[in-house]
PDB file of C-alpha atoms and ligand atoms in Angstrom:
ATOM      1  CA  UNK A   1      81.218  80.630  76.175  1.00 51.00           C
ATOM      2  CA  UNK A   2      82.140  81.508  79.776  1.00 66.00           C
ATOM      3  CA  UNK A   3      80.029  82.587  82.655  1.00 91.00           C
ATOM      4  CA  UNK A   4      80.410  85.670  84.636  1.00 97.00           C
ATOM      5  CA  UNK A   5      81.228  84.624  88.457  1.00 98.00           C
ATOM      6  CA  UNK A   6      81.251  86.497  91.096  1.00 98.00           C
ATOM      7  CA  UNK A   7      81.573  87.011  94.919  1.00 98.00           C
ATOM      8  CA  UNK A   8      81.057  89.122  98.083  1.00 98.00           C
ATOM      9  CA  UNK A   9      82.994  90.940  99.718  1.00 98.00           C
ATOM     10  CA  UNK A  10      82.571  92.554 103.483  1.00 98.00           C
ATOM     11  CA  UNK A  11      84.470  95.870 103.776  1.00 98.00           C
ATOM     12  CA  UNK A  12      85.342  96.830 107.792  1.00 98.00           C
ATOM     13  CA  UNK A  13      86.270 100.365 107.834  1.00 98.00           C
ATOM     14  CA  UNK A  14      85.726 103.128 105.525  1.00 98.00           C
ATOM     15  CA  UNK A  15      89.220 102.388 103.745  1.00 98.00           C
ATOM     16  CA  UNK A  16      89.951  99.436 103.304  1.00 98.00           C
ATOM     17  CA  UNK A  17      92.203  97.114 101.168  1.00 98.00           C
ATOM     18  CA  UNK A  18      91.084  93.808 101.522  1.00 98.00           C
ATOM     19  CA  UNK A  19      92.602  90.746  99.714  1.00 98.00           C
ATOM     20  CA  UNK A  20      90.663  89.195  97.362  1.00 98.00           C
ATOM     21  CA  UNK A  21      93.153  87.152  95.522  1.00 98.00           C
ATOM     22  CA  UNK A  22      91.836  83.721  97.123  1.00 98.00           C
ATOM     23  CA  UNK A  23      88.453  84.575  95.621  1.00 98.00           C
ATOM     24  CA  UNK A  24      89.994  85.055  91.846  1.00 98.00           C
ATOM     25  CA  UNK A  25      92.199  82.126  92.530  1.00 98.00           C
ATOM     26  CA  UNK A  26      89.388  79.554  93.153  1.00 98.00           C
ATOM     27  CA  UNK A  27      87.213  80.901  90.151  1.00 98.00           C
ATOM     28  CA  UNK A  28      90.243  80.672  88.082  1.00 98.00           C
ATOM     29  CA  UNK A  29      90.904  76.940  89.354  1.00 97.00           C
ATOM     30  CA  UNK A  30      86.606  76.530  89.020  1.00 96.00           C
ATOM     31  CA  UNK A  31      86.765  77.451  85.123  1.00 96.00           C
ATOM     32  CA  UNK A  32      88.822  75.018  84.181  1.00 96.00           C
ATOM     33  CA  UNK A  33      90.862  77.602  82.037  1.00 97.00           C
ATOM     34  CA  UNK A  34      94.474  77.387  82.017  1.00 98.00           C
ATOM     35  CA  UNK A  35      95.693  79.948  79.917  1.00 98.00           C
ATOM     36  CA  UNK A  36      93.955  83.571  79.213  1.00 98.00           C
ATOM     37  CA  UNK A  37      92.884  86.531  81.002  1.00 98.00           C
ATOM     38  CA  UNK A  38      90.698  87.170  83.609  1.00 98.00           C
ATOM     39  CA  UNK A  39      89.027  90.282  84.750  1.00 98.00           C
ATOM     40  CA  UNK A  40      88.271  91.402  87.617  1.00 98.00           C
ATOM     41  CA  UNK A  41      85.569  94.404  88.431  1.00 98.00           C
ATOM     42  CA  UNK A  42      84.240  96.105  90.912  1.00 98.00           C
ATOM     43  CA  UNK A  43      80.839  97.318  89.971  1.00 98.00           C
ATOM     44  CA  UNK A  44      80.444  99.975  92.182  1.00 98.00           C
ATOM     45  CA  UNK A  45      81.424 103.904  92.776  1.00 98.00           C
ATOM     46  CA  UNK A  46      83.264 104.355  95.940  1.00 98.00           C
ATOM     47  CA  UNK A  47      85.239 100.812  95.543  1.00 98.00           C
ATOM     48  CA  UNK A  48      88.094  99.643  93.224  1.00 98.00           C
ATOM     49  CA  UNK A  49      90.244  96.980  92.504  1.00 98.00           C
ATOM     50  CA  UNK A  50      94.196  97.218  92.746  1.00 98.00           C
ATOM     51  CA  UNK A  51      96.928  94.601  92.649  1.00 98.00           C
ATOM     52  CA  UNK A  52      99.732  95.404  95.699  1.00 98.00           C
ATOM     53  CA  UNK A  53     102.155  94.448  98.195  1.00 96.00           C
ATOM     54  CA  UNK A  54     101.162  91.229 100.360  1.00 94.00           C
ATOM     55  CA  UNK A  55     103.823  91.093 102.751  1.00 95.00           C
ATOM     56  CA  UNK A  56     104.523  94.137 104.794  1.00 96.00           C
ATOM     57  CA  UNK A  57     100.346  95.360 105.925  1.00 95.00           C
ATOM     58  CA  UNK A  58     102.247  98.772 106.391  1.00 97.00           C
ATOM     59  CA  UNK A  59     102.438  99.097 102.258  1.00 98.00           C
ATOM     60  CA  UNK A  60      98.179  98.841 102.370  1.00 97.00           C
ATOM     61  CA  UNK A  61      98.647 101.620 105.673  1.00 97.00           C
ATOM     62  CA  UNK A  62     101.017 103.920 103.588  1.00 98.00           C
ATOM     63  CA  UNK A  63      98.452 103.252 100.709  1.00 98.00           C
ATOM     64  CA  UNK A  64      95.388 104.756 102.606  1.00 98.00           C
ATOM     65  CA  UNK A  65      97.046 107.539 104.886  1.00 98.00           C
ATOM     66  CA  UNK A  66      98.413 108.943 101.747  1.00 98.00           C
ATOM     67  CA  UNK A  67      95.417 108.489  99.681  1.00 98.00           C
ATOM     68  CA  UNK A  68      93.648 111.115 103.015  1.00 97.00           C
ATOM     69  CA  UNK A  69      96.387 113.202 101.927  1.00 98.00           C
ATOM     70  CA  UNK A  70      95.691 113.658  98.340  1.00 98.00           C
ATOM     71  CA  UNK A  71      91.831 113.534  98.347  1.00 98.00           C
ATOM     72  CA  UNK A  72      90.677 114.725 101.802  1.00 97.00           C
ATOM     73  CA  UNK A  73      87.338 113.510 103.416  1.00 96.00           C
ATOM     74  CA  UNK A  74      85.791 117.363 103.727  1.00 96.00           C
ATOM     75  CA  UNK A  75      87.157 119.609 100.708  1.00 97.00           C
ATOM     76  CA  UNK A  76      84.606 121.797  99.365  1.00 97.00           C
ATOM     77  CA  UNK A  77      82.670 119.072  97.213  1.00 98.00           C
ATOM     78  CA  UNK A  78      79.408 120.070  95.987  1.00 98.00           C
ATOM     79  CA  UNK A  79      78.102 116.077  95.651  1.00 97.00           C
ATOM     80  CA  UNK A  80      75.409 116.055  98.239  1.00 96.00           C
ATOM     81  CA  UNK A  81      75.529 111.959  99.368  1.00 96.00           C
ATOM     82  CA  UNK A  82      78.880 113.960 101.353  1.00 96.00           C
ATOM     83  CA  UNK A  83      81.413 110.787  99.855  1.00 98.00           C
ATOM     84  CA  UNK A  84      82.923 112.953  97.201  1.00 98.00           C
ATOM     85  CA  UNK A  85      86.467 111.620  98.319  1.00 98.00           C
ATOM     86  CA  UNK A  86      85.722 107.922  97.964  1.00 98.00           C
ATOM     87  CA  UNK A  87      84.311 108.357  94.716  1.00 98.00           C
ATOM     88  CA  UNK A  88      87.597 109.822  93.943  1.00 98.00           C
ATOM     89  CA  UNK A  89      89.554 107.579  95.209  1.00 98.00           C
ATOM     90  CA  UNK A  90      88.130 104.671  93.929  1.00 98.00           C
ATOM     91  CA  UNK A  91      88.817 106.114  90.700  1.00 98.00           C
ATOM     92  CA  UNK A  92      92.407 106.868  91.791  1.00 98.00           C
ATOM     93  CA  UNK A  93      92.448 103.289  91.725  1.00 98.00           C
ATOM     94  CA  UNK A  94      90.576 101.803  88.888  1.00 98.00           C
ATOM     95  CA  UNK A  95      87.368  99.909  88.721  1.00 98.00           C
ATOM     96  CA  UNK A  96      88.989  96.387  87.587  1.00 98.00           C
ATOM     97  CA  UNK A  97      92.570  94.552  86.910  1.00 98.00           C
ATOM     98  CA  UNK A  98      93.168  92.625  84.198  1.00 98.00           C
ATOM     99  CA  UNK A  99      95.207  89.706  84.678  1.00 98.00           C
ATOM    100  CA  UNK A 100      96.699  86.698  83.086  1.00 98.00           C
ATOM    101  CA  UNK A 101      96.103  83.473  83.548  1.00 98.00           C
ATOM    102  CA  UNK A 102      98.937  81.140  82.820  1.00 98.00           C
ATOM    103  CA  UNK A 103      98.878  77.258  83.968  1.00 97.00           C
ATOM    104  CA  UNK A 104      95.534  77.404  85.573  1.00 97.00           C
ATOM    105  CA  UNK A 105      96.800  80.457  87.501  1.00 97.00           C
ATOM    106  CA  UNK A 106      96.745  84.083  87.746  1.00 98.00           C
ATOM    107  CA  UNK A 107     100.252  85.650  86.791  1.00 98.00           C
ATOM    108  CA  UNK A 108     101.271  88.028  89.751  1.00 98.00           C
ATOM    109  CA  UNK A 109     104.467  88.826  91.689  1.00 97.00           C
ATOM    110  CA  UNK A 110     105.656  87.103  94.614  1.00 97.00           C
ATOM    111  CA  UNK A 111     105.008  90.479  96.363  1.00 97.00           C
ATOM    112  CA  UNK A 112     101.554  91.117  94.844  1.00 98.00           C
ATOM    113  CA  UNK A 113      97.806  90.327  95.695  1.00 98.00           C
ATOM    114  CA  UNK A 114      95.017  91.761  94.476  1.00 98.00           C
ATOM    115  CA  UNK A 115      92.410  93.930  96.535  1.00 98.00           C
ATOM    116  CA  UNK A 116      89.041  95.203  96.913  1.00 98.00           C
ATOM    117  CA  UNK A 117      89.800  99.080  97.629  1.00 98.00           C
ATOM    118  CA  UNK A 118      86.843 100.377  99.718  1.00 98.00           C
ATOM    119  CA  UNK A 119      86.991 103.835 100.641  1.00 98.00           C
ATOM    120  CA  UNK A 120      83.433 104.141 101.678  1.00 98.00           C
ATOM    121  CA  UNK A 121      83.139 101.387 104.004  1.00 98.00           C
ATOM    122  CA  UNK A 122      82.091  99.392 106.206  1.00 98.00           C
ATOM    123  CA  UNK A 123      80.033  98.104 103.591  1.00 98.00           C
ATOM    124  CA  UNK A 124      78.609  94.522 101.370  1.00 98.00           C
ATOM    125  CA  UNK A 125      79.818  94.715  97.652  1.00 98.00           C
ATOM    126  CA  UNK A 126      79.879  92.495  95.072  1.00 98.00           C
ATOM    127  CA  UNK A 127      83.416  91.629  92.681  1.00 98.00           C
ATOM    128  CA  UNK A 128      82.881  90.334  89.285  1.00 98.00           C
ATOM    129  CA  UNK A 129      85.391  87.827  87.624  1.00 98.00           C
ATOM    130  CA  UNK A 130      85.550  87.265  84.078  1.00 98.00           C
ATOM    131  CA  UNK A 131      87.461  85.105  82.245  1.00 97.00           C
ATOM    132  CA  UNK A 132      88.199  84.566  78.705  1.00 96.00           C
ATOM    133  CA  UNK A 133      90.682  81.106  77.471  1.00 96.00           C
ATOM    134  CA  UNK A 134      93.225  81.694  74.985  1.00 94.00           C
TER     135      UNK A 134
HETATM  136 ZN1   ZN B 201      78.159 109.522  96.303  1.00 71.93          ZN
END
């Protein structure tokens, strides 16, 4: 039986992509699994998890300013808290990533890292990692 880890993450802005793939890495390498699938989830409403580009920050830029496009901040939404958009976005972009684990680490691209996705930031939130061997 395997624990559920987890860590914090400090958002700056109110979009923001922020790598977390250092985080899963270590709990992967903490586990002692080396081959399996881990899961990663953000357990709240106006913040996802996506996996992305890692070299060129203008990708995560591109990301966000288009994101405005399609789901603007002010746009009629009856939800009083007034963060109608992040909610939205955040579910643009999925709530957790499921990825494999193969030789004691996670399977992604060269060009990929995975991210916190706050849209509703600056803010303290909490990722959740679980893993399962096999
Ligand atoms: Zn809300």
């Amino acid at each position: 039986m395997s624990e559920v880890y987890s860590f914090k993450v400090k958002t700056s802005y109110r979009n923001h992509l922020v790598d977390i793939t250092p985080q899963v890495k270590e709990i992967i390498s903490k586990s002692g699994v080396k081959d399996g699938i881990c899961v990663v989830f953000s357990s709240h409403t106006t913040g996802g998890i996506t996996i992305n580009e890692n070299a060129d920050p203008d990708v995560k830029h591109d990301i966000l300013t288009e994101l405005d496009k399609i789901v603007p901040l002010n746009d009629g939404y009856l939800h009083c808290e007034g963060n109608s958009a992040a909610h939205i976005k955040a579910s643009l972009m999925g709530f957790s990533q499921t990825i494999i684990i193969s030789d004691s680490k996670p399977v992604l691209g060269i060009w990929q890292d995975i991210y916190f996705a706050e849209f509703d930031g600056p803010r303290n939130r909490t990722v959740y990692v679980k893993i399962i061997e096999g």
